[in-house]
mmCIF file of C-alpha atoms and ligand atoms in Angstrom:
data_model
loop_
_atom_site.group_PDB
_atom_site.id
_atom_site.type_symbol
_atom_site.label_atom_id
_atom_site.label_comp_id
_atom_site.label_asym_id
_atom_site.label_seq_id
_atom_site.Cartn_x
_atom_site.Cartn_y
_atom_site.Cartn_z
ATOM 1 C CA MET A 1 -32.856 64.494 42.696
ATOM 2 C CA MET A 2 -29.177 63.688 42.966
ATOM 3 C CA ALA A 3 -26.842 65.988 41.403
ATOM 4 C CA VAL A 4 -24.575 64.618 38.677
ATOM 5 C CA ARG A 5 -21.076 65.161 39.826
ATOM 6 C CA ARG A 6 -18.721 66.598 37.291
ATOM 7 C CA ALA A 7 -15.048 67.150 37.131
ATOM 8 C CA LEU A 8 -13.726 69.234 40.018
ATOM 9 C CA LYS A 9 -13.011 72.896 38.769
ATOM 10 C CA ALA A 10 -13.412 75.066 41.923
ATOM 11 C CA VAL A 11 -12.344 74.704 45.597
ATOM 12 C CA LEU A 12 -13.626 76.906 48.250
ATOM 13 C CA VAL A 13 -11.446 77.057 51.378
ATOM 14 C CA ASP A 14 -12.548 78.269 54.892
ATOM 15 C CA LEU A 15 -10.074 80.443 56.677
ATOM 16 C CA ASN A 16 -10.382 80.533 60.513
ATOM 17 C CA GLY A 17 -9.950 77.064 61.801
ATOM 18 C CA THR A 18 -8.970 75.663 58.614
ATOM 19 C CA LEU A 19 -5.928 77.657 57.392
ATOM 20 C CA HIS A 20 -5.247 79.499 60.491
ATOM 21 C CA ILE A 21 -6.482 79.707 64.136
ATOM 22 C CA GLU A 22 -6.395 83.177 65.102
ATOM 23 C CA ASP A 23 -2.835 84.416 64.552
ATOM 24 C CA ALA A 24 -1.189 80.892 64.044
ATOM 25 C CA ALA A 25 -1.079 79.072 60.789
ATOM 26 C CA VAL A 26 -2.460 75.465 61.062
ATOM 27 C CA PRO A 27 0.517 73.173 60.537
ATOM 28 C CA GLY A 28 0.930 72.125 56.879
ATOM 29 C CA ALA A 29 -1.665 74.536 55.611
ATOM 30 C CA GLN A 30 0.759 76.727 53.489
ATOM 31 C CA GLU A 31 2.160 73.603 51.842
ATOM 32 C CA ALA A 32 -1.262 72.222 51.205
ATOM 33 C CA LEU A 33 -2.426 75.481 49.612
ATOM 34 C CA LYS A 34 0.720 75.418 47.373
ATOM 35 C CA ARG A 35 -0.072 71.900 46.244
ATOM 36 C CA LEU A 36 -3.790 72.979 45.465
ATOM 37 C CA ARG A 37 -2.373 75.911 43.494
ATOM 38 C CA SER A 38 -0.261 73.829 41.326
ATOM 39 C CA SER A 39 -3.253 71.955 39.945
ATOM 40 C CA SER A 40 -5.620 73.774 37.740
ATOM 41 C CA VAL A 41 -8.514 74.436 39.946
ATOM 42 C CA ILE A 42 -9.743 77.813 40.821
ATOM 43 C CA VAL A 43 -9.385 78.555 44.543
ATOM 44 C CA ARG A 44 -11.593 80.909 46.634
ATOM 45 C CA PHE A 45 -11.477 81.686 50.395
ATOM 46 C CA VAL A 46 -14.749 81.900 52.114
ATOM 47 C CA THR A 47 -15.341 83.092 55.609
ATOM 48 C CA ASN A 48 -18.064 84.438 57.963
ATOM 49 C CA THR A 49 -16.635 87.532 59.417
ATOM 50 C CA THR A 50 -18.696 90.562 60.862
ATOM 51 C CA LYS A 51 -15.648 92.689 61.824
ATOM 52 C CA GLU A 52 -12.799 91.989 59.843
ATOM 53 C CA SER A 53 -12.547 93.710 56.384
ATOM 54 C CA LYS A 54 -10.916 91.980 53.596
ATOM 55 C CA GLN A 55 -7.844 94.057 53.975
ATOM 56 C CA ASP A 56 -7.538 93.081 57.606
ATOM 57 C CA LEU A 57 -7.851 89.401 56.598
ATOM 58 C CA LEU A 58 -5.363 89.752 53.814
ATOM 59 C CA GLU A 59 -2.883 91.348 56.102
ATOM 60 C CA ARG A 60 -3.191 88.508 58.599
ATOM 61 C CA LEU A 61 -2.826 85.889 55.823
ATOM 62 C CA LYS A 62 0.168 87.537 54.331
ATOM 63 C CA LYS A 63 1.846 87.736 57.790
ATOM 64 C CA LEU A 64 1.275 83.880 57.943
ATOM 65 C CA GLU A 65 2.816 83.564 54.638
ATOM 66 C CA PHE A 66 -0.198 82.459 52.769
ATOM 67 C CA ASP A 67 -0.224 83.358 49.018
ATOM 68 C CA ILE A 68 -3.667 84.823 48.649
ATOM 69 C CA SER A 69 -4.904 87.869 46.731
ATOM 70 C CA GLU A 70 -8.001 90.090 47.687
ATOM 71 C CA ASP A 71 -10.066 89.025 44.846
ATOM 72 C CA GLU A 72 -9.940 85.504 45.885
ATOM 73 C CA ILE A 73 -11.625 86.272 49.238
ATOM 74 C CA PHE A 74 -15.377 86.188 49.632
ATOM 75 C CA THR A 75 -16.666 87.007 53.214
ATOM 76 C CA SER A 76 -20.006 87.447 54.734
ATOM 77 C CA LEU A 77 -19.311 91.172 54.653
ATOM 78 C CA THR A 78 -18.863 90.888 50.880
ATOM 79 C CA ALA A 79 -22.159 88.886 50.542
ATOM 80 C CA ALA A 80 -24.034 91.738 52.567
ATOM 81 C CA ARG A 81 -22.579 94.397 50.299
ATOM 82 C CA SER A 82 -23.606 92.646 47.145
ATOM 83 C CA LEU A 83 -27.178 92.300 48.520
ATOM 84 C CA VAL A 84 -27.329 95.955 49.308
ATOM 85 C CA GLU A 85 -26.159 96.657 45.816
ATOM 86 C CA GLN A 86 -28.699 94.325 44.366
ATOM 87 C CA LYS A 87 -31.488 95.762 46.400
ATOM 88 C CA GLN A 88 -30.243 99.326 45.745
ATOM 89 C CA VAL A 89 -30.934 100.384 49.392
ATOM 90 C CA ARG A 90 -29.271 102.696 51.756
ATOM 91 C CA PRO A 91 -28.312 100.774 54.908
ATOM 92 C CA MET A 92 -27.899 101.824 58.414
ATOM 93 C CA LEU A 93 -24.633 100.020 59.114
ATOM 94 C CA LEU A 94 -24.819 98.531 62.535
ATOM 95 C CA VAL A 95 -21.389 96.855 62.276
ATOM 96 C CA ASP A 96 -18.111 97.084 63.856
ATOM 97 C CA ASP A 97 -16.064 100.148 62.619
ATOM 98 C CA ARG A 98 -13.438 97.872 61.398
ATOM 99 C CA ALA A 99 -15.909 96.347 59.009
ATOM 100 C CA LEU A 100 -16.739 99.684 57.380
ATOM 101 C CA PRO A 101 -14.095 99.699 54.678
ATOM 102 C CA ASP A 102 -15.922 96.733 52.998
ATOM 103 C CA PHE A 103 -18.901 99.189 52.543
ATOM 104 C CA LYS A 104 -16.798 101.955 51.086
ATOM 105 C CA GLY A 105 -18.782 103.897 48.506
ATOM 106 C CA ILE A 106 -22.192 102.625 49.677
ATOM 107 C CA GLN A 107 -24.713 105.378 50.304
ATOM 108 C CA THR A 108 -25.884 105.538 53.906
ATOM 109 C CA ASN A 109 -27.692 108.706 54.351
ATOM 110 C CA ASP A 110 -31.306 108.646 54.961
ATOM 111 C CA PRO A 111 -31.218 104.878 55.466
ATOM 112 C CA ASN A 112 -33.985 102.501 54.377
ATOM 113 C CA ALA A 113 -32.509 99.162 55.383
ATOM 114 C CA VAL A 114 -30.458 97.768 58.182
ATOM 115 C CA VAL A 115 -27.325 95.783 57.955
ATOM 116 C CA ILE A 116 -26.359 94.060 61.345
ATOM 117 C CA GLY A 117 -23.189 92.289 62.330
ATOM 118 C CA LEU A 118 -21.345 91.906 65.583
ATOM 119 C CA ALA A 119 -20.976 95.476 66.871
ATOM 120 C CA PRO A 120 -20.421 95.487 70.547
ATOM 121 C CA GLU A 121 -19.678 99.195 70.482
ATOM 122 C CA HIS A 122 -22.858 99.843 68.875
ATOM 123 C CA PHE A 123 -25.417 97.552 70.508
ATOM 124 C CA HIS A 124 -27.119 99.882 72.877
ATOM 125 C CA TYR A 125 -30.633 100.976 73.350
ATOM 126 C CA GLN A 126 -30.466 104.002 71.200
ATOM 127 C CA THR A 127 -29.045 102.490 68.002
ATOM 128 C CA LEU A 128 -31.116 99.238 68.355
ATOM 129 C CA ASN A 129 -34.157 101.579 68.660
ATOM 130 C CA GLN A 130 -33.219 103.495 65.567
ATOM 131 C CA ALA A 131 -32.922 100.134 63.742
ATOM 132 C CA PHE A 132 -36.186 98.987 65.083
ATOM 133 C CA ARG A 133 -37.920 102.116 63.716
ATOM 134 C CA LEU A 134 -36.419 101.814 60.343
ATOM 135 C CA LEU A 135 -37.705 98.130 60.308
ATOM 136 C CA LEU A 136 -41.125 99.314 61.270
ATOM 137 C CA ASP A 137 -41.040 101.529 58.263
ATOM 138 C CA GLY A 138 -40.494 98.539 56.124
ATOM 139 C CA ALA A 139 -36.763 98.561 55.829
ATOM 140 C CA PRO A 140 -35.312 94.997 55.312
ATOM 141 C CA LEU A 141 -33.059 93.580 57.873
ATOM 142 C CA ILE A 142 -29.841 91.999 56.502
ATOM 143 C CA ALA A 143 -27.860 89.871 59.026
ATOM 144 C CA ILE A 144 -24.227 89.117 58.308
ATOM 145 C CA HIS A 145 -24.840 85.902 60.237
ATOM 146 C CA LYS A 146 -26.720 84.720 63.295
ATOM 147 C CA ALA A 147 -24.237 82.992 65.479
ATOM 148 C CA ARG A 148 -25.470 82.680 68.928
ATOM 149 C CA TYR A 149 -22.049 83.050 70.728
ATOM 150 C CA TYR A 150 -18.396 82.679 69.938
ATOM 151 C CA LYS A 151 -15.265 81.977 71.922
ATOM 152 C CA ARG A 152 -13.027 84.843 72.800
ATOM 153 C CA LYS A 153 -9.792 84.836 74.744
ATOM 154 C CA ASP A 154 -11.537 85.732 78.036
ATOM 155 C CA GLY A 155 -14.354 83.124 77.516
ATOM 156 C CA LEU A 156 -17.690 82.772 75.568
ATOM 157 C CA ALA A 157 -19.283 86.046 74.364
ATOM 158 C CA LEU A 158 -22.643 86.955 72.770
ATOM 159 C CA GLY A 159 -22.526 86.810 68.877
ATOM 160 C CA PRO A 160 -24.768 88.850 66.544
ATOM 161 C CA GLY A 161 -27.565 86.312 66.561
ATOM 162 C CA PRO A 162 -29.274 87.439 69.933
ATOM 163 C CA PHE A 163 -29.391 90.951 68.686
ATOM 164 C CA VAL A 164 -30.665 90.117 65.251
ATOM 165 C CA THR A 165 -33.384 87.967 67.080
ATOM 166 C CA ALA A 166 -34.308 90.835 69.246
ATOM 167 C CA LEU A 167 -34.991 93.059 66.345
ATOM 168 C CA GLU A 168 -36.909 90.251 64.531
ATOM 169 C CA TYR A 169 -38.993 89.632 67.723
ATOM 170 C CA ALA A 170 -39.887 93.334 68.201
ATOM 171 C CA THR A 171 -40.717 93.915 64.618
ATOM 172 C CA ASP A 172 -42.352 90.390 63.849
ATOM 173 C CA THR A 173 -40.077 89.986 60.683
ATOM 174 C CA SER A 174 -37.314 87.789 59.600
ATOM 175 C CA ALA A 175 -33.747 88.834 58.835
ATOM 176 C CA ILE A 176 -32.216 88.082 55.382
ATOM 177 C CA VAL A 177 -28.997 86.059 56.599
ATOM 178 C CA VAL A 178 -26.064 86.370 54.090
ATOM 179 C CA GLY A 179 -23.257 84.355 55.673
ATOM 180 C CA LYS A 180 -22.405 80.700 55.840
ATOM 181 C CA PRO A 181 -24.297 78.339 55.901
ATOM 182 C CA GLU A 182 -26.798 80.107 53.652
ATOM 183 C CA LYS A 183 -27.127 78.480 50.094
ATOM 184 C CA THR A 184 -26.831 81.891 48.514
ATOM 185 C CA PHE A 185 -23.535 82.637 50.167
ATOM 186 C CA PHE A 186 -21.897 79.660 48.440
ATOM 187 C CA LEU A 187 -23.595 80.451 45.110
ATOM 188 C CA GLU A 188 -22.284 83.959 45.246
ATOM 189 C CA ALA A 189 -18.806 82.806 46.243
ATOM 190 C CA LEU A 190 -18.850 80.733 43.143
ATOM 191 C CA ARG A 191 -20.207 83.471 40.856
ATOM 192 C CA GLY A 192 -17.431 84.800 38.607
ATOM 193 C CA THR A 193 -15.508 81.551 38.667
ATOM 194 C CA GLY A 194 -17.864 80.181 35.806
ATOM 195 C CA CYS A 195 -18.155 77.002 37.786
ATOM 196 C CA GLU A 196 -21.339 75.181 38.817
ATOM 197 C CA PRO A 197 -21.905 73.853 42.266
ATOM 198 C CA GLU A 198 -21.577 70.351 40.980
ATOM 199 C CA GLU A 199 -17.969 71.103 39.967
ATOM 200 C CA ALA A 200 -16.958 72.535 43.270
ATOM 201 C CA VAL A 201 -15.922 71.457 46.663
ATOM 202 C CA MET A 202 -15.846 73.298 49.971
ATOM 203 C CA ILE A 203 -13.182 72.469 52.642
ATOM 204 C CA GLY A 204 -13.793 73.755 56.205
ATOM 205 C CA ASP A 205 -13.658 72.893 59.774
ATOM 206 C CA ASP A 206 -17.230 73.581 60.634
ATOM 207 C CA CYS A 207 -19.700 70.582 60.042
ATOM 208 C CA ARG A 208 -22.856 72.826 59.741
ATOM 209 C CA ASP A 209 -21.629 76.167 58.343
ATOM 210 C CA ASP A 210 -19.002 74.740 55.830
ATOM 211 C CA VAL A 211 -19.946 71.204 55.057
ATOM 212 C CA GLY A 212 -23.671 71.227 55.579
ATOM 213 C CA GLY A 213 -24.108 74.674 53.841
ATOM 214 C CA ALA A 214 -22.007 73.452 50.863
ATOM 215 C CA GLN A 215 -23.835 70.291 50.402
ATOM 216 C CA ASN A 216 -27.169 72.133 50.580
ATOM 217 C CA ALA A 217 -25.914 74.391 47.730
ATOM 218 C CA GLY A 218 -25.083 71.176 45.532
ATOM 219 C CA MET A 219 -21.301 71.134 46.248
ATOM 220 C CA LEU A 220 -19.277 68.474 47.859
ATOM 221 C CA GLY A 221 -18.125 69.081 51.543
ATOM 222 C CA ILE A 222 -14.879 68.136 53.123
ATOM 223 C CA LEU A 223 -14.512 68.383 56.864
ATOM 224 C CA VAL A 224 -10.891 68.994 58.191
ATOM 225 C CA LYS A 225 -10.278 67.972 61.837
ATOM 226 C CA THR A 226 -8.725 71.260 62.873
ATOM 227 C CA GLY A 227 -10.114 74.360 64.574
ATOM 228 C CA ARG A 228 -13.868 74.127 65.421
ATOM 229 C CA TYR A 229 -14.123 70.447 64.747
ATOM 230 C CA LEU A 230 -11.606 69.838 67.705
ATOM 231 C CA LEU A 231 -13.681 72.226 69.767
ATOM 232 C CA TYR A 232 -16.976 70.194 69.013
ATOM 233 C CA ALA A 233 -15.346 66.711 69.049
ATOM 234 C CA PHE A 234 -13.323 67.305 72.442
ATOM 235 C CA PRO A 235 -14.836 70.284 74.281
ATOM 236 C CA ASN A 236 -13.337 69.260 77.551
ATOM 237 C CA ALA A 237 -9.888 69.079 76.097
ATOM 238 C CA PHE A 238 -9.949 72.829 75.754
ATOM 239 C CA PRO A 239 -9.405 75.436 78.625
ATOM 240 C CA LYS A 240 -12.166 77.910 79.086
ATOM 241 C CA THR A 241 -9.874 80.688 77.992
ATOM 242 C CA GLY A 242 -8.637 80.797 74.375
ATOM 243 C CA TRP A 243 -8.250 78.005 71.980
HETATM 244 MG MG1 MG B 301 -13.767 77.853 60.337
#
């Protein structure tokens, strides 16, 4: 059934690739955000991150002179935390140490769940085996997202996906994925705005994660031709190191 589109009340905006690319602002993005702010719509910033806490993101955005407050940011780590709270589980946090502030106050002793993000420092046999055993005991596997790989300054690098898949394979279970493009991610991001998906639009640079995900959740999706879009459209225009 086609959703009936209503007046636009909320705008979800992606961060990396849309407002900024690593430590540089996308030209014109601050100005565009100001114009958006001068209208009456509610703005939320949504991003897939497995290692940057909200505080880290906020500091970077402040440096780039974006006017954004902490409660406007919704990340895949936020989504993982709310799922942990909903399920009332004590997770083994297989995440980068920099992500830990976003789980402050969550009980982690005697774990009965596994939360997994990109954690290169922790992805070794012993910790993965510990997670494996918890899963065998029936602990749910919560994945921040399942990206296969990502682009780093020194070239492509393994994402969290292959490690999530290894645990799924070993235990014959499926992870609950919480980041974009999951439908629940977009609905969670809208929660508290009082808006329905039909009243919201998502702006991002990723055709699948931003636009496809939002459309699947009943929102409009707008693709900006910056960041990842350029990487997909013109892969040969980018050198192998950095982008
Ligand atoms: Mg992006």
